[in-house]
Amino acid sequence: MNLRNLKIGVRLGGGFAAMLLLMVFISGIGILRLDAVAESTSVMVEEAMVKERLANQWANLLGPSIVHSFGLAKATDPENEAYFKKNLGEGIASINPVQQQMDKLLTQPDERKLFQAVVDARKLVLEHLGSINKLKAAGDREGASKLADTQYQAALVVYKQAVHQIADAQRARIDVMAKEIQQHHRSGRLMLVILSGVAVLVGALLAWRLTVGIVNPMRGAVELAQKVASGDLSTQVRAGSHDEVGQLLTAL
């Protein structure tokens, strides 16, 4: 189809409409990319970072509790036992809400596996502590001390490491999300640059085609009108199109 046969208004409207559609498309791509970055950032801030901070809080609270727990296991004096027992109780009271909150937040299969490892390690610690208390109650302080130095101490180390593994896993997840955000940003920026370049080229091509298709025939019509006005009726008229300019030339 010859574009010159279309009305000038149709050509102008079509050109502007094409540019507007292209701009809408570019804007849509930009919005989708921004949404992807925003979603990744939201997940990182509202989920991974919260879990990582809670895991660190848990680990920080666990340190003194381990000291008091081991001190309670090794203590032989009733006054010392009361001191360590009191501090251990306060530590456990501080850890329990954090553990409960982590239990709600850790929903992924790999997260649940790490959390279960903490639960199992803590359970073993409490079992050993109960055994130590029974040995003490039975008067076997040597056996209680030996159990504290071997199995109980090893269980405390496993418990502490299990909590740190949750924090390490969340930090690793944050690093992955940060890289994804950077990737979304780089790819989105590159795509917008490419689409903007395409828009400039398409706009320039449309402007050139519209200008040539309208101005050149109008220039020919002006020259013909000037010749007719001067009395020269010998010029051959060839419209070449059916738009307004072609109709003008045909009328002349």
XYZ file of N, CA and C in Angstrom:
756
model
N 0.845 -1.198 0.000
C 0.000 0.000 0.000
C 0.880 1.248 0.000
N 0.574 2.151 -0.933
C 1.315 3.404 -1.032
C 0.809 4.372 0.035
N 1.703 4.791 0.922
C 1.304 5.692 2.003
C 0.824 7.037 1.472
N 1.280 7.422 0.277
C 0.898 8.728 -0.263
C -0.570 8.765 -0.657
N -1.177 7.609 -0.787
C -2.599 7.586 -1.107
C -3.480 7.820 0.133
N -2.859 7.756 1.321
C -3.601 8.017 2.549
C -3.701 9.514 2.796
N -4.728 9.918 3.513
C -4.885 11.312 3.864
C -3.714 11.767 4.724
N -3.388 13.049 4.630
C -2.276 13.580 5.419
C -2.557 13.431 6.913
N -3.805 13.704 7.296
C -4.161 13.554 8.704
C -4.004 12.126 9.189
N -4.338 11.151 8.326
C -4.195 9.746 8.696
C -2.726 9.397 8.875
N -1.890 9.895 7.952
C -0.460 9.609 8.070
C 0.138 10.227 9.327
N -0.211 11.485 9.588
C 0.302 12.140 10.788
C -0.193 11.443 12.056
N -1.477 11.131 12.064
C -2.035 10.444 13.223
C -1.414 9.084 13.438
N -1.208 8.348 12.327
C -0.589 7.031 12.437
C 0.834 7.110 12.951
N 1.586 8.114 12.466
C 2.958 8.281 12.930
C 3.029 8.593 14.412
N 2.196 9.543 14.841
C 2.170 9.884 16.270
C 1.689 8.703 17.111
N 0.696 7.973 16.605
C 0.184 6.815 17.345
C 1.266 5.743 17.497
N 2.039 5.522 16.420
C 3.114 4.533 16.483
C 4.155 4.927 17.522
N 4.510 6.204 17.566
C 5.486 6.671 18.542
C 4.945 6.553 19.957
N 3.663 6.894 20.130
C 3.067 6.778 21.461
C 3.030 5.329 21.928
N 2.669 4.414 21.024
C 2.647 2.997 21.384
C 4.041 2.506 21.758
N 5.038 2.968 21.016
C 6.407 2.571 21.317
C 6.838 3.111 22.682
N 6.458 4.339 22.982
C 6.787 4.919 24.291
C 6.064 4.177 25.415
N 4.808 3.785 25.176
C 4.074 3.018 26.169
C 4.744 1.659 26.408
N 5.201 1.034 25.327
C 5.893 -0.244 25.434
C 7.172 -0.102 26.248
N 7.946 0.951 25.964
C 9.189 1.191 26.711
C 8.886 1.448 28.181
N 7.847 2.250 28.436
C 7.466 2.531 29.828
C 7.033 1.253 30.551
N 6.287 0.392 29.836
C 5.854 -0.870 30.436
C 7.029 -1.756 30.809
N 8.019 -1.844 29.907
C 9.216 -2.632 30.202
C 9.937 -2.056 31.413
N 10.055 -0.719 31.460
C 10.708 -0.089 32.600
C 9.990 -0.366 33.907
N 8.665 -0.309 33.884
C 7.883 -0.563 35.095
C 8.048 -2.011 35.549
N 8.031 -2.955 34.597
C 8.203 -4.366 34.960
C 9.568 -4.607 35.585
N 10.600 -3.977 35.029
C 11.938 -4.141 35.585
C 12.034 -3.534 36.983
N 11.435 -2.367 37.158
C 11.437 -1.737 38.479
C 10.672 -2.585 39.489
N 9.564 -3.190 39.052
C 8.796 -4.060 39.942
C 9.619 -5.274 40.365
N 10.393 -5.816 39.418
C 11.224 -6.975 39.750
C 12.283 -6.599 40.786
N 12.905 -5.431 40.596
C 13.903 -4.961 41.564
C 13.247 -4.709 42.917
N 12.066 -4.064 42.895
C 11.367 -3.757 44.146
C 10.969 -5.022 44.885
N 10.506 -6.044 44.143
C 10.087 -7.294 44.780
C 11.272 -8.011 45.415
N 12.396 -8.062 44.683
C 13.587 -8.715 45.236
C 14.097 -7.976 46.461
N 14.062 -6.641 46.399
C 14.506 -5.850 47.540
C 13.591 -6.069 48.738
N 12.278 -6.135 48.472
C 11.315 -6.342 49.552
C 11.534 -7.690 50.231
N 11.745 -8.727 49.434
C 11.981 -10.054 50.002
C 13.255 -10.056 50.840
N 14.294 -9.391 50.332
C 15.567 -9.369 51.045
C 15.429 -8.619 52.368
N 14.741 -7.463 52.339
C 14.636 -6.621 53.538
C 13.649 -7.208 54.541
N 12.482 -7.645 54.057
C 11.407 -8.066 54.954
C 11.514 -9.518 55.400
N 12.303 -10.330 54.701
C 12.382 -11.740 55.070
C 13.805 -12.153 55.461
N 14.707 -12.141 54.479
C 16.049 -12.670 54.724
C 16.789 -11.886 55.801
N 16.720 -10.559 55.749
C 17.446 -9.757 56.731
C 16.838 -9.900 58.121
N 15.519 -10.016 58.203
C 14.874 -10.234 59.497
C 15.314 -11.574 60.095
N 15.327 -12.602 59.269
C 15.754 -13.920 59.752
C 17.219 -13.900 60.175
N 18.047 -13.222 59.378
C 19.471 -13.179 59.699
C 19.717 -12.456 61.014
N 19.003 -11.360 61.243
C 19.161 -10.617 62.496
C 18.660 -11.416 63.695
N 17.540 -12.124 63.510
C 17.032 -12.956 64.593
C 18.005 -14.096 64.920
N 18.591 -14.678 63.867
C 19.557 -15.758 64.091
C 20.784 -15.227 64.835
N 21.243 -14.030 64.482
C 22.371 -13.432 65.193
C 22.002 -13.116 66.637
N 20.771 -12.625 66.830
C 20.312 -12.362 68.194
C 20.282 -13.649 69.014
N 19.808 -14.707 68.378
C 19.773 -16.016 69.033
C 21.186 -16.454 69.426
N 22.123 -16.308 68.490
C 23.508 -16.706 68.763
C 24.114 -15.865 69.882
N 23.818 -14.563 69.886
C 24.353 -13.688 70.940
C 23.783 -14.041 72.317
N 22.506 -14.385 72.348
C 21.894 -14.782 73.616
C 22.391 -16.157 74.064
N 22.733 -16.974 73.092
C 23.133 -18.340 73.406
C 24.501 -18.392 74.083
N 25.386 -17.462 73.702
C 26.737 -17.469 74.270
C 26.751 -17.450 75.792
N 26.155 -16.426 76.422
C 26.120 -16.407 77.898
C 25.365 -17.602 78.488
N 24.304 -18.044 77.809
C 23.540 -19.177 78.328
C 24.390 -20.444 78.356
N 25.240 -20.612 77.358
C 26.122 -21.776 77.343
C 27.099 -21.722 78.513
N 27.626 -20.519 78.750
C 28.563 -20.357 79.880
C 27.877 -20.693 81.198
N 26.674 -20.145 81.393
C 25.948 -20.409 82.638
C 25.533 -21.873 82.738
N 25.171 -22.455 81.595
C 24.766 -23.854 81.600
C 25.932 -24.753 81.983
N 27.096 -24.480 81.391
C 28.275 -25.296 81.721
C 28.724 -25.048 83.156
N 28.594 -23.774 83.589
C 28.941 -23.479 84.980
C 28.035 -24.216 85.947
N 26.737 -24.298 85.606
C 25.804 -25.034 86.448
C 26.158 -26.512 86.498
N 26.567 -27.047 85.351
C 26.916 -28.466 85.303
C 28.164 -28.770 86.127
N 29.103 -27.829 86.190
C 30.368 -28.065 86.888
C 30.343 -27.606 88.335
N 29.350 -26.779 88.689
C 29.332 -26.212 90.031
C 29.134 -27.297 91.082
N 29.858 -27.132 92.207
C 29.732 -28.064 93.332
C 29.178 -27.374 94.564
N 29.277 -26.076 94.595
C 28.780 -25.307 95.730
C 27.325 -24.917 95.487
N 26.439 -25.093 96.441
C 25.020 -24.752 96.271
C 24.805 -23.291 95.898
N 25.616 -22.409 96.455
C 25.461 -20.988 96.133
C 25.792 -20.719 94.673
N 26.869 -21.339 94.197
C 27.234 -21.184 92.783
C 26.168 -21.805 91.877
N 25.657 -22.940 92.284
C 24.613 -23.585 91.497
C 23.390 -22.682 91.376
N 23.026 -22.042 92.471
C 21.867 -21.139 92.448
C 22.124 -19.954 91.526
N 23.363 -19.449 91.565
C 23.705 -18.301 90.705
C 23.602 -18.681 89.230
N 24.234 -19.778 88.863
C 24.211 -20.189 87.449
C 22.802 -20.588 87.011
N 22.066 -21.216 87.896
C 20.706 -21.623 87.554
C 19.814 -20.405 87.301
N 19.966 -19.374 88.103
C 19.185 -18.152 87.929
C 19.504 -17.490 86.589
N 20.778 -17.331 86.279
C 21.177 -16.703 85.020
C 20.805 -17.548 83.816
N 20.916 -18.871 83.972
C 20.525 -19.756 82.873
C 19.030 -19.639 82.607
N 18.236 -19.557 83.650
C 16.793 -19.401 83.470
C 16.445 -18.111 82.751
N 17.134 -17.028 83.090
C 16.900 -15.752 82.408
C 17.309 -15.838 80.938
N 18.406 -16.537 80.671
C 18.848 -16.694 79.278
C 17.869 -17.501 78.454
N 17.375 -18.591 79.050
C 16.400 -19.422 78.339
C 15.118 -18.638 78.084
N 14.706 -17.818 79.048
C 13.504 -17.003 78.872
C 13.678 -15.992 77.742
N 14.905 -15.540 77.525
C 15.170 -14.599 76.424
C 15.243 -15.313 75.084
N 15.736 -16.545 75.097
C 15.909 -17.292 73.838
C 14.585 -17.839 73.326
N 13.702 -18.265 74.213
C 12.455 -18.905 73.792
C 11.632 -18.068 72.808
N 11.399 -16.756 73.055
C 10.622 -15.971 72.076
C 11.301 -15.884 70.714
N 12.623 -15.788 70.713
C 13.361 -15.730 69.445
C 13.206 -17.046 68.691
N 13.316 -18.153 69.413
C 13.157 -19.452 68.771
C 11.751 -19.621 68.220
N 10.755 -19.188 68.957
C 9.374 -19.290 68.486
C 9.142 -18.453 67.239
N 9.720 -17.251 67.209
C 9.571 -16.392 66.032
C 10.282 -16.987 64.826
N 11.463 -17.552 65.048
C 12.184 -18.190 63.952
C 11.417 -19.403 63.425
N 10.749 -20.110 64.331
C 9.958 -21.275 63.924
C 8.859 -20.861 62.945
N 8.301 -19.657 63.117
C 7.258 -19.169 62.220
C 7.826 -18.663 60.897
N 9.021 -18.056 60.949
C 9.578 -17.410 59.754
C 10.278 -18.390 58.822
N 10.883 -19.418 59.379
C 11.642 -20.367 58.556
C 10.673 -21.377 57.944
N 10.302 -21.118 56.699
C 9.281 -21.943 56.035
C 9.831 -22.786 54.888
N 10.982 -22.405 54.339
C 11.541 -23.169 53.230
C 12.092 -24.508 53.720
N 12.081 -25.541 52.852
C 12.560 -26.865 53.278
C 13.979 -26.853 53.839
N 14.893 -26.126 53.185
C 16.267 -26.083 53.683
C 16.335 -25.341 55.016
N 15.490 -24.315 55.191
C 15.447 -23.577 56.457
C 14.886 -24.456 57.575
N 13.844 -25.215 57.257
C 13.258 -26.097 58.264
C 14.269 -27.167 58.704
N 15.068 -27.613 57.758
C 16.074 -28.619 58.093
C 17.095 -28.059 59.073
N 17.557 -26.834 58.822
C 18.509 -26.201 59.734
C 17.879 -25.941 61.098
N 16.629 -25.504 61.086
C 15.950 -25.229 62.352
C 15.758 -26.511 63.158
N 15.410 -27.591 62.473
C 15.228 -28.868 63.171
C 16.539 -29.333 63.789
N 17.657 -29.034 63.106
C 18.966 -29.397 63.660
C 19.218 -28.645 64.968
N 18.775 -27.389 65.033
C 18.914 -26.615 66.272
C 18.044 -27.211 67.369
N 16.808 -27.536 67.015
C 15.887 -28.118 67.999
C 16.450 -29.424 68.554
N 16.979 -30.264 67.666
C 17.535 -31.549 68.114
C 18.763 -31.329 69.002
N 19.611 -30.362 68.609
C 20.816 -30.087 69.400
C 20.437 -29.559 70.791
N 19.455 -28.672 70.846
C 19.021 -28.128 72.136
C 18.400 -29.228 73.008
N 17.659 -30.102 72.373
C 17.041 -31.208 73.119
C 18.112 -32.090 73.747
N 19.188 -32.358 72.980
C 20.275 -33.191 73.500
C 20.989 -32.496 74.659
N 21.157 -31.178 74.536
C 21.783 -30.412 75.620
C 20.964 -30.538 76.899
N 19.665 -30.378 76.774
C 18.794 -30.461 77.954
C 18.799 -31.872 78.546
N 18.870 -32.885 77.683
C 18.928 -34.262 78.181
C 20.199 -34.499 78.990
N 21.339 -34.022 78.456
C 22.606 -34.182 79.170
C 22.587 -33.402 80.484
N 22.011 -32.203 80.447
C 21.934 -31.399 81.670
C 21.074 -32.113 82.723
N 20.002 -32.732 82.279
C 19.176 -33.502 83.205
C 19.938 -34.677 83.792
N 20.733 -35.329 82.962
C 21.526 -36.460 83.457
C 22.567 -36.000 84.471
N 23.168 -34.833 84.207
C 24.154 -34.288 85.140
C 23.507 -33.967 86.480
N 22.335 -33.370 86.426
C 21.629 -33.037 87.674
C 21.274 -34.298 88.467
N 20.901 -35.363 87.755
C 20.578 -36.620 88.440
C 21.818 -37.209 89.111
N 22.965 -37.130 88.400
C 24.210 -37.639 88.985
C 24.598 -36.839 90.222
N 24.392 -35.530 90.136
C 24.688 -34.696 91.296
C 23.776 -35.042 92.468
N 22.505 -35.222 92.150
C 21.540 -35.551 93.200
C 21.868 -36.895 93.847
N 22.458 -37.795 93.062
C 22.830 -39.107 93.594
C 24.176 -39.079 94.310
N 24.832 -37.907 94.315
C 26.111 -37.780 94.992
C 27.299 -38.125 94.127
N 27.079 -38.439 92.848
C 28.181 -38.784 91.940
C 28.658 -37.517 91.217
N 29.391 -36.672 91.955
C 29.866 -35.422 91.352
C 30.984 -35.669 90.340
N 31.742 -36.711 90.577
C 32.800 -37.026 89.609
C 32.197 -37.443 88.272
N 31.170 -38.274 88.326
C 30.506 -38.683 87.092
C 29.826 -37.519 86.400
N 29.250 -36.616 87.195
C 28.603 -35.437 86.626
C 29.620 -34.541 85.944
N 30.787 -34.359 86.591
C 31.830 -33.520 86.002
C 32.378 -34.134 84.712
N 32.535 -35.453 84.718
C 33.037 -36.130 83.516
C 32.048 -36.002 82.357
N 30.766 -36.167 82.655
C 29.738 -36.026 81.617
C 29.691 -34.598 81.084
N 29.893 -33.621 81.989
C 29.890 -32.226 81.565
C 31.073 -31.927 80.646
N 32.237 -32.491 80.945
C 33.443 -32.215 80.157
C 33.431 -32.936 78.810
N 32.637 -33.962 78.655
C 32.668 -34.758 77.416
C 31.406 -34.527 76.576
N 30.395 -35.301 76.860
C 29.203 -35.271 76.013
C 28.458 -33.940 76.098
N 28.378 -33.385 77.308
C 27.620 -32.147 77.464
C 28.308 -30.987 76.752
N 29.607 -30.893 76.916
C 30.349 -29.817 76.245
C 30.269 -29.961 74.730
N 30.371 -31.185 74.241
C 30.266 -31.422 72.793
C 28.876 -31.057 72.288
N 27.849 -31.363 73.075
C 26.484 -31.026 72.670
C 26.278 -29.519 72.624
N 26.894 -28.798 73.553
C 26.796 -27.338 73.543
C 27.441 -26.743 72.289
N 28.564 -27.311 71.891
C 29.241 -26.840 70.677
C 28.367 -27.076 69.444
N 27.756 -28.250 69.375
C 26.871 -28.567 68.248
C 25.673 -27.619 68.230
N 25.127 -27.343 69.388
C 23.983 -26.431 69.507
C 24.348 -25.040 68.991
N 25.485 -24.528 69.429
C 25.926 -23.199 69.007
C 26.178 -23.149 67.501
N 26.820 -24.186 66.987
C 27.103 -24.230 65.542
C 25.815 -24.295 64.731
N 24.829 -25.023 65.225
C 23.560 -25.143 64.502
C 22.864 -23.796 64.391
N 22.911 -23.001 65.456
C 22.315 -21.666 65.403
C 23.076 -20.771 64.419
N 24.398 -20.851 64.447
C 25.205 -20.037 63.520
C 24.967 -20.447 62.067
N 24.665 -21.712 61.838
C 24.402 -22.156 60.460
C 23.153 -21.497 59.898
N 22.148 -21.254 60.745
C 20.953 -20.539 60.276
C 21.319 -19.130 59.857
N 22.106 -18.436 60.680
C 22.530 -17.076 60.341
C 23.377 -17.066 59.068
N 24.281 -18.039 58.935
C 25.126 -18.112 57.738
C 24.286 -18.354 56.487
N 23.271 -19.214 56.609
C 22.406 -19.509 55.463
C 21.641 -18.263 55.035
N 21.170 -17.470 55.978
C 20.434 -16.256 55.631
C 21.358 -15.208 55.026
N 22.589 -15.125 55.516
C 23.546 -14.192 54.910
C 23.853 -14.590 53.471
N 23.999 -15.894 53.249
C 24.239 -16.367 51.882
C 23.048 -16.047 50.984
N 21.850 -16.184 51.528
C 20.650 -15.864 50.748
C 20.593 -14.371 50.429
N 20.978 -13.544 51.382
C 21.008 -12.091 51.144
C 21.999 -11.753 50.033
N 23.157 -12.419 50.043
C 24.156 -12.179 48.992
C 23.605 -12.561 47.619
N 22.903 -13.697 47.554
C 22.310 -14.130 46.283
C 21.270 -13.118 45.809
N 20.417 -12.657 46.716
C 19.387 -11.685 46.353
C 20.005 -10.369 45.898
N 21.079 -9.964 46.554
C 21.750 -8.719 46.152
C 22.293 -8.835 44.727
N 22.833 -9.992 44.396
C 23.326 -10.201 43.030
C 22.170 -10.203 42.031
N 21.034 -10.800 42.414
C 19.873 -10.798 41.529
C 19.364 -9.378 41.285
N 19.367 -8.561 42.332
C 18.927 -7.176 42.183
C 19.853 -6.429 41.236
N 21.152 -6.630 41.389
C 22.108 -5.991 40.492
C 21.905 -6.455 39.048
N 21.630 -7.755 38.889
C 21.398 -8.288 37.544
C 20.142 -7.695 36.922
N 19.060 -7.590 37.711
C 17.836 -6.962 37.221
C 18.100 -5.511 36.812
N 18.890 -4.831 37.614
C 19.193 -3.427 37.314
C 19.993 -3.295 36.031
N 21.035 -4.122 35.887
C 21.869 -4.030 34.682
C 21.094 -4.409 33.426
N 20.342 -5.524 33.490
C 19.599 -5.956 32.302
C 18.489 -4.974 31.958
N 17.818 -4.431 32.982
C 16.768 -3.440 32.727
C 17.315 -2.177 32.112
N 18.442 -1.715 32.619
C 19.050 -0.506 32.061
C 19.478 -0.725 30.616
N 20.086 -1.889 30.332
C 20.505 -2.184 28.965
C 19.307 -2.248 28.028
N 18.220 -2.905 28.483
C 17.030 -3.019 27.642
C 16.415 -1.654 27.361
N 16.370 -0.781 28.368
C 15.810 0.558 28.167
C 16.672 1.374 27.214
N 17.981 1.219 27.319
C 18.877 1.941 26.397
C 18.640 1.474 24.960
N 18.527 0.147 24.785
C 18.304 -0.393 23.435
C 16.957 0.072 22.888
N 15.910 -0.036 23.702
C 14.579 0.375 23.252
C 14.519 1.871 22.987
N 15.216 2.646 23.775
C 15.249 4.101 23.528
C 15.938 4.400 22.205
N 17.030 3.661 21.926
C 17.705 3.839 20.641
C 16.800 3.461 19.476
N 16.056 2.351 19.644
C 15.114 1.943 18.602
C 14.031 3.001 18.415
N 13.550 3.571 19.533
C 12.520 4.604 19.444
C 13.026 5.827 18.687
N 14.274 6.205 18.944
C 14.855 7.358 18.234
C 14.955 7.075 16.742
N 15.419 5.868 16.388
C 15.551 5.525 14.973
C 14.195 5.468 14.279
N 13.228 4.818 14.935
C 11.893 4.717 14.348
C 11.276 6.107 14.217
N 11.446 6.942 15.241
C 10.910 8.305 15.179
C 11.533 9.108 14.067
N 12.860 8.969 13.911
C 13.536 9.696 12.832
C 13.062 9.224 11.467
N 12.887 7.892 11.308
C 12.424 7.349 10.033
C 11.010 7.822 9.717
N 10.126 7.784 10.724
C 8.755 8.241 10.503
C 8.720 9.733 10.161
N 9.527 10.512 10.875
C 9.555 11.950 10.608
C 10.042 12.228 9.191
N 11.065 11.486 8.779
C 11.606 11.692 7.426
C 10.580 11.293 6.363
N 9.938 10.132 6.566
C 8.951 9.681 5.591
C 7.764 10.627 5.507
N 7.286 11.084 6.649
C 6.150 12.009 6.642
C 6.519 13.340 6.015
N 7.723 13.795 6.351
C 8.155 15.093 5.798
C 8.299 15.027 4.287
N 8.971 13.972 3.807
C 9.166 13.829 2.357
C 7.827 13.629 1.653
N 6.946 12.824 2.261
C 5.673 12.527 1.621
C 4.708 13.698 1.597
N 4.919 14.698 2.461
C 4.000 15.843 2.508
C 4.632 17.092 1.908
N 5.872 17.372 2.282
C 6.495 18.638 1.853
C 6.788 18.639 0.359
N 7.356 17.554 -0.186
C 7.709 17.552 -1.615
C 6.485 17.747 -2.519
N 5.383 16.984 -2.300
C 4.203 17.252 -3.133
C 3.646 18.660 -2.945
N 3.690 19.175 -1.711
C 3.219 20.548 -1.475
C 4.092 21.541 -2.223
N 5.378 21.307 -2.265
C 6.274 22.199 -3.000
C 5.933 22.175 -4.496
N 5.649 20.961 -5.022
C 5.261 20.879 -6.436
C 3.944 21.606 -6.700
N 2.988 21.488 -5.749
C 1.714 22.179 -5.925
C 1.898 23.687 -5.899
N 2.777 24.189 -5.055
C 3.041 25.645 -4.992
C 3.665 26.120 -6.296
N 4.627 25.351 -6.803
C 5.273 25.754 -8.068
C 4.261 25.766 -9.208
N 3.372 24.752 -9.240
C 2.359 24.704 -10.292
C 1.386 25.878 -10.159
N 0.993 26.188 -8.920
C 0.077 27.313 -8.709
C 0.712 28.620 -9.151
N 1.998 28.782 -8.916
C 2.691 30.001 -9.323
C 2.743 30.124 -10.855
N 2.964 28.979 -11.525
C 2.993 29.006 -12.992
C 1.628 29.344 -13.557
N 0.581 28.730 -12.956
C -0.777 29.013 -13.431
C -1.110 30.481 -13.198
N -0.679 31.015 -12.044
C -0.953 32.421 -11.735
C -0.253 33.360 -12.703
N 0.901 32.906 -13.215
C 1.632 33.756 -14.163
C 1.134 33.591 -15.590
N 0.158 32.703 -15.806
C -0.425 32.533 -17.126
C 0.104 31.346 -17.888
N 1.015 30.594 -17.299
C 1.591 29.440 -17.981
C 0.690 28.234 -17.727
N -0.050 27.845 -18.776
C -0.958 26.702 -18.638
C -0.457 25.475 -19.372
N 0.827 25.487 -19.725
C 1.379 24.389 -20.523
C 1.984 23.274 -19.678
N 2.079 23.494 -18.357
C 2.723 22.497 -17.491
C 1.846 21.258 -17.354
N 2.494 20.109 -17.489
C 1.771 18.847 -17.319
C 1.590 18.567 -15.819
N 0.360 18.235 -15.430
C 0.059 17.963 -14.019
C -0.021 16.455 -13.811
N 0.758 15.976 -12.874
C 0.706 14.554 -12.525
C 0.568 14.468 -11.003
N -0.602 14.078 -10.542
C -0.874 14.107 -9.099
C 0.011 13.101 -8.357
N -0.018 11.859 -8.774
C 0.836 10.848 -8.141
C 0.320 10.312 -6.827
N -0.762 10.868 -6.280
C -1.316 10.387 -5.018
C -2.782 10.786 -4.934
N -3.479 10.232 -3.954
C -4.900 10.533 -3.770
C -5.160 11.296 -2.473
N -4.102 11.834 -1.848
C -4.309 12.587 -0.621
C -4.720 14.015 -0.967
N -4.710 14.886 0.044
C -5.136 16.273 -0.177
C -4.273 16.981 -1.202
N -2.977 16.719 -1.192
C -2.088 17.363 -2.162
C -2.384 16.848 -3.573
N -2.609 15.539 -3.694
C -2.962 14.992 -4.994
C -4.263 15.578 -5.519
N -5.252 15.731 -4.622
C -6.513 16.341 -5.020
C -6.327 17.796 -5.450
N -5.440 18.497 -4.758
C -5.152 19.883 -5.132
C -4.524 19.947 -6.537
N -3.551 19.073 -6.776
C -2.899 19.075 -8.099
C -3.893 18.716 -9.201
N -4.756 17.746 -8.911
C -5.768 17.361 -9.909
C -6.701 18.546 -10.195
N -7.090 19.271 -9.155
C -7.957 20.432 -9.340
C -7.259 21.518 -10.152
N -5.986 21.736 -9.886
C -5.242 22.717 -10.664
C -5.141 22.284 -12.129
